[in-house]
PDB file of C-alpha atoms in Angstrom:
ATOM      1  CA  MET A   1      71.063 169.205  85.059  1.00 34.00           C
ATOM      2  CA  PRO A   2      74.722 169.844  84.184  1.00 35.00           C
ATOM      3  CA  ALA A   3      77.241 170.738  86.861  1.00 33.00           C
ATOM      4  CA  PRO A   4      77.920 174.461  87.253  1.00 34.00           C
ATOM      5  CA  ALA A   5      80.885 175.700  85.270  1.00 35.00           C
ATOM      6  CA  PRO A   6      83.945 176.580  87.332  1.00 37.00           C
ATOM      7  CA  GLU A   7      84.790 180.221  87.794  1.00 38.00           C
ATOM      8  CA  PRO A   8      87.146 181.570  85.135  1.00 38.00           C
ATOM      9  CA  GLY A   9      90.719 181.018  86.210  1.00 40.00           C
ATOM     10  CA  ALA A  10      89.716 178.664  89.025  1.00 42.00           C
ATOM     11  CA  ASP A  11      91.750 175.498  89.349  1.00 48.00           C
ATOM     12  CA  PRO A  12      89.569 172.493  90.217  1.00 45.00           C
ATOM     13  CA  GLY A  13      92.388 171.185  92.441  1.00 52.00           C
ATOM     14  CA  SER A  14      92.781 174.456  94.319  1.00 59.00           C
ATOM     15  CA  GLY A  15      91.225 173.225  97.537  1.00 68.00           C
ATOM     16  CA  PRO A  16      87.813 173.296  99.172  1.00 82.00           C
ATOM     17  CA  GLU A  17      85.492 176.272  99.381  1.00 87.00           C
ATOM     18  CA  LEU A  18      86.031 178.600 102.314  1.00 88.00           C
ATOM     19  CA  PRO A  19      85.401 178.620 105.202  1.00 93.00           C
ATOM     20  CA  VAL A  20      86.537 175.110 106.080  1.00 94.00           C
ATOM     21  CA  THR A  21      87.502 173.535 109.405  1.00 95.00           C
ATOM     22  CA  PHE A  22      90.049 170.745 109.637  1.00 95.00           C
ATOM     23  CA  ARG A  23      89.803 168.685 112.812  1.00 93.00           C
ATOM     24  CA  PRO A  24      90.777 165.097 113.692  1.00 90.00           C
ATOM     25  CA  ALA A  25      87.182 163.913 114.126  1.00 89.00           C
ATOM     26  CA  ARG A  26      87.900 160.283 115.020  1.00 89.00           C
ATOM     27  CA  THR A  27      90.514 161.247 117.588  1.00 89.00           C
ATOM     28  CA  ARG A  28      88.097 163.786 119.066  1.00 92.00           C
ATOM     29  CA  ILE A  29      85.303 161.203 119.312  1.00 94.00           C
ATOM     30  CA  VAL A  30      87.603 158.676 120.990  1.00 94.00           C
ATOM     31  CA  LEU A  31      89.007 161.190 123.493  1.00 95.00           C
ATOM     32  CA  LEU A  32      85.634 162.614 124.491  1.00 97.00           C
ATOM     33  CA  SER A  33      84.024 159.165 124.694  1.00 98.00           C
ATOM     34  CA  VAL A  34      86.791 157.894 126.950  1.00 98.00           C
ATOM     35  CA  GLY A  35      86.512 161.022 129.109  1.00 98.00           C
ATOM     36  CA  VAL A  36      82.768 160.598 129.569  1.00 98.00           C
ATOM     37  CA  ALA A  37      83.220 156.876 130.294  1.00 98.00           C
ATOM     38  CA  ILE A  38      85.854 157.594 132.965  1.00 98.00           C
ATOM     39  CA  LEU A  39      83.640 160.244 134.566  1.00 98.00           C
ATOM     40  CA  ALA A  40      80.627 157.895 134.562  1.00 98.00           C
ATOM     41  CA  THR A  41      82.672 155.013 135.983  1.00 98.00           C
ATOM     42  CA  LEU A  42      84.239 157.047 138.778  1.00 97.00           C
ATOM     43  CA  THR A  43      80.885 158.621 139.657  1.00 97.00           C
ATOM     44  CA  THR A  44      79.215 155.199 139.743  1.00 97.00           C
ATOM     45  CA  VAL A  45      81.972 153.744 141.931  1.00 96.00           C
ATOM     46  CA  ALA A  46      81.751 156.728 144.279  1.00 95.00           C
ATOM     47  CA  MET A  47      78.007 156.274 144.699  1.00 94.00           C
ATOM     48  CA  MET A  48      78.183 152.486 145.130  1.00 95.00           C
ATOM     49  CA  LEU A  49      80.834 152.463 147.855  1.00 94.00           C
ATOM     50  CA  GLU A  50      78.782 153.016 150.979  1.00 91.00           C
ATOM     51  CA  SER A  51      81.838 153.347 153.222  1.00 93.00           C
ATOM     52  CA  LEU A  52      82.883 156.610 151.563  1.00 92.00           C
ATOM     53  CA  GLY A  53      82.072 159.972 153.076  1.00 94.00           C
ATOM     54  CA  ALA A  54      80.770 162.928 151.096  1.00 94.00           C
ATOM     55  CA  GLY A  55      84.244 164.410 150.631  1.00 95.00           C
ATOM     56  CA  GLU A  56      85.656 161.134 149.324  1.00 95.00           C
ATOM     57  CA  ARG A  57      82.780 160.751 146.897  1.00 95.00           C
ATOM     58  CA  ALA A  58      83.300 164.297 145.697  1.00 97.00           C
ATOM     59  CA  SER A  59      87.002 163.549 145.138  1.00 97.00           C
ATOM     60  CA  PHE A  60      86.065 160.589 142.895  1.00 96.00           C
ATOM     61  CA  VAL A  61      83.750 162.812 140.855  1.00 97.00           C
ATOM     62  CA  LEU A  62      86.305 165.646 140.701  1.00 98.00           C
ATOM     63  CA  THR A  63      88.956 163.184 139.513  1.00 98.00           C
ATOM     64  CA  GLY A  64      86.591 162.073 136.743  1.00 98.00           C
ATOM     65  CA  LEU A  65      85.964 165.702 135.814  1.00 98.00           C
ATOM     66  CA  LEU A  66      89.713 166.337 135.749  1.00 98.00           C
ATOM     67  CA  PHE A  67      90.238 163.399 133.357  1.00 98.00           C
ATOM     68  CA  LEU A  68      87.387 164.632 131.156  1.00 98.00           C
ATOM     69  CA  GLY A  69      88.837 168.151 131.166  1.00 97.00           C
ATOM     70  CA  VAL A  70      92.298 166.962 130.109  1.00 97.00           C
ATOM     71  CA  LEU A  71      90.857 164.780 127.346  1.00 97.00           C
ATOM     72  CA  ALA A  72      88.645 167.661 126.176  1.00 96.00           C
ATOM     73  CA  LEU A  73      91.755 169.853 126.018  1.00 96.00           C
ATOM     74  CA  LEU A  74      93.505 167.188 123.931  1.00 95.00           C
ATOM     75  CA  SER A  75      90.505 167.127 121.556  1.00 94.00           C
ATOM     76  CA  ARG A  76      90.573 170.920 121.054  1.00 95.00           C
ATOM     77  CA  PRO A  77      92.999 171.331 118.107  1.00 96.00           C
ATOM     78  CA  LYS A  78      91.606 172.480 114.776  1.00 96.00           C
ATOM     79  CA  VAL A  79      92.588 174.545 111.763  1.00 97.00           C
ATOM     80  CA  VAL A  80      90.028 176.990 110.385  1.00 97.00           C
ATOM     81  CA  ALA A  81      90.668 178.380 106.897  1.00 95.00           C
ATOM     82  CA  GLU A  82      88.742 181.517 105.920  1.00 95.00           C
ATOM     83  CA  GLU A  83      89.105 184.238 103.331  1.00 93.00           C
ATOM     84  CA  SER A  84      91.014 186.364 105.857  1.00 93.00           C
ATOM     85  CA  GLY A  85      93.533 183.615 106.640  1.00 94.00           C
ATOM     86  CA  VAL A  86      94.021 180.585 108.825  1.00 96.00           C
ATOM     87  CA  THR A  87      93.292 180.225 112.527  1.00 97.00           C
ATOM     88  CA  VAL A  88      95.338 177.491 114.196  1.00 98.00           C
ATOM     89  CA  VAL A  89      93.899 176.248 117.506  1.00 97.00           C
ATOM     90  CA  ASN A  90      96.337 174.019 119.380  1.00 96.00           C
ATOM     91  CA  LEU A  91      96.072 172.692 122.937  1.00 94.00           C
ATOM     92  CA  THR A  92      96.436 175.985 124.777  1.00 93.00           C
ATOM     93  CA  THR A  93      97.070 178.563 122.042  1.00 96.00           C
ATOM     94  CA  VAL A  94      95.140 180.190 119.218  1.00 97.00           C
ATOM     95  CA  ARG A  95      96.950 182.004 116.415  1.00 97.00           C
ATOM     96  CA  HIS A  96      95.494 183.720 113.364  1.00 97.00           C
ATOM     97  CA  LEU A  97      97.709 183.863 110.268  1.00 96.00           C
ATOM     98  CA  GLU A  98      97.229 185.848 107.103  1.00 96.00           C
ATOM     99  CA  TRP A  99      97.537 183.679 103.999  1.00 94.00           C
ATOM    100  CA  ALA A 100     100.719 185.506 102.973  1.00 93.00           C
ATOM    101  CA  GLU A 101     102.403 184.423 106.232  1.00 95.00           C
ATOM    102  CA  ILE A 102     102.213 180.734 105.261  1.00 95.00           C
ATOM    103  CA  ILE A 103     105.165 179.770 103.080  1.00 94.00           C
ATOM    104  CA  LYS A 104     104.860 175.983 103.194  1.00 94.00           C
ATOM    105  CA  VAL A 105     102.425 173.331 104.469  1.00 95.00           C
ATOM    106  CA  ASN A 106     104.249 170.136 105.498  1.00 94.00           C
ATOM    107  CA  LEU A 107     103.092 166.672 106.524  1.00 93.00           C
ATOM    108  CA  ARG A 108     106.072 164.378 106.096  1.00 92.00           C
ATOM    109  CA  PRO A 109     106.121 160.679 107.030  1.00 91.00           C
ATOM    110  CA  GLY A 110     106.566 160.428 110.786  1.00 90.00           C
ATOM    111  CA  ASP A 111     105.315 163.949 111.536  1.00 92.00           C
ATOM    112  CA  PRO A 112     102.745 163.923 114.366  1.00 93.00           C
ATOM    113  CA  TRP A 113     100.813 166.787 112.731  1.00 94.00           C
ATOM    114  CA  VAL A 114     101.029 169.393 109.975  1.00 96.00           C
ATOM    115  CA  LEU A 115     103.810 171.946 110.293  1.00 96.00           C
ATOM    116  CA  LEU A 116     103.407 175.405 108.779  1.00 96.00           C
ATOM    117  CA  ASP A 117     106.593 177.176 107.670  1.00 95.00           C
ATOM    118  CA  LEU A 118     105.985 180.871 108.169  1.00 95.00           C
ATOM    119  CA  ALA A 119     107.373 183.967 106.477  1.00 94.00           C
ATOM    120  CA  ASP A 120     109.128 185.063 109.695  1.00 94.00           C
ATOM    121  CA  GLY A 121     111.310 181.915 109.571  1.00 95.00           C
ATOM    122  CA  THR A 122     109.462 180.025 112.300  1.00 96.00           C
ATOM    123  CA  THR A 123     107.450 176.829 112.127  1.00 96.00           C
ATOM    124  CA  LEU A 124     103.994 176.545 113.654  1.00 97.00           C
ATOM    125  CA  PRO A 125     102.494 173.145 114.472  1.00 97.00           C
ATOM    126  CA  ALA A 126      98.914 172.801 113.264  1.00 97.00           C
ATOM    127  CA  MET A 127      97.721 169.998 115.521  1.00 95.00           C
ATOM    128  CA  GLY A 128      94.259 170.039 113.965  1.00 95.00           C
ATOM    129  CA  ILE A 129      95.577 167.920 111.085  1.00 95.00           C
ATOM    130  CA  GLN A 130      97.199 164.836 112.548  1.00 92.00           C
ATOM    131  CA  PRO A 131      97.614 161.383 111.038  1.00 89.00           C
ATOM    132  CA  GLY A 132      97.142 159.453 114.308  1.00 80.00           C
ATOM    133  CA  ILE A 133      93.938 157.428 113.870  1.00 81.00           C
ATOM    134  CA  ALA A 134      92.874 158.645 110.397  1.00 84.00           C
ATOM    135  CA  ARG A 135      96.058 158.903 108.342  1.00 88.00           C
ATOM    136  CA  GLN A 136      94.385 159.108 104.919  1.00 91.00           C
ATOM    137  CA  GLN A 137      92.029 161.859 106.100  1.00 92.00           C
ATOM    138  CA  ALA A 138      95.001 163.814 107.494  1.00 92.00           C
ATOM    139  CA  ILE A 139      96.820 163.506 104.165  1.00 93.00           C
ATOM    140  CA  ARG A 140      93.726 164.757 102.295  1.00 94.00           C
ATOM    141  CA  ASP A 141      93.328 167.639 104.753  1.00 94.00           C
ATOM    142  CA  ALA A 142      97.014 168.589 104.463  1.00 95.00           C
ATOM    143  CA  LYS A 143      96.768 168.597 100.661  1.00 95.00           C
ATOM    144  CA  ALA A 144      93.612 170.723 100.826  1.00 95.00           C
ATOM    145  CA  LEU A 145      95.267 173.239 103.182  1.00 95.00           C
ATOM    146  CA  ARG A 146      98.345 173.301 100.926  1.00 94.00           C
ATOM    147  CA  ALA A 147      96.140 174.008  97.892  1.00 93.00           C
ATOM    148  CA  LEU A 148      94.358 176.796  99.775  1.00 94.00           C
ATOM    149  CA  ALA A 149      97.689 178.302 100.832  1.00 92.00           C
ATOM    150  CA  GLU A 150      98.885 178.208  97.227  1.00 91.00           C
ATOM    151  CA  ARG A 151      95.667 179.796  95.984  1.00 90.00           C
ATOM    152  CA  HIS A 152      95.447 182.538  98.606  1.00 88.00           C
ATOM    153  CA  GLY A 153      99.092 182.954  99.616  1.00 75.00           C
ATOM    154  CA  THR A 154     102.169 184.416  98.035  1.00 59.00           C
ATOM    155  CA  GLY A 155     103.575 181.406  96.239  1.00 53.00           C
ATOM    156  CA  PRO A 156     103.570 177.653  95.729  1.00 51.00           C
ATOM    157  CA  SER A 157     104.069 175.287  98.650  1.00 45.00           C
ATOM    158  CA  SER A 158     105.683 171.888  98.453  1.00 42.00           C
ATOM    159  CA  SER A 159     106.213 168.844 100.659  1.00 43.00           C
TER     160      SER A 159
END
């Protein structure tokens, strides 16, 4: 069966179909795995040390939960592209942008994550695309977001 013909006027390199979520999956897996391992280790140690009282054991478990919570917060960033625009979820903030607000999508060598140049003259970090553990995936994701911004936004973006 032949592949479906592209829509008239559609550029095959114009990015993925919407909606799409960009997230550093490997980093997320590592962070959450380490958090669970720390919680399990501290809980096990708390239960094995017979000389500890209930409050001390609880403090071990709470410390493990605190570590897990911080690592879960660090694994939170993502970028969600939809027809209505882009939602950027960073560590503690969520911001929805209309496509027209995004002027440029940047991921230069040495950048810790994608930076979005916005129409109001500011730059917004998009921590959901970061080259830490999976550099090639981050580059592909940045190119895909750039193509989507070009397709849905006001003009071409460049590196």
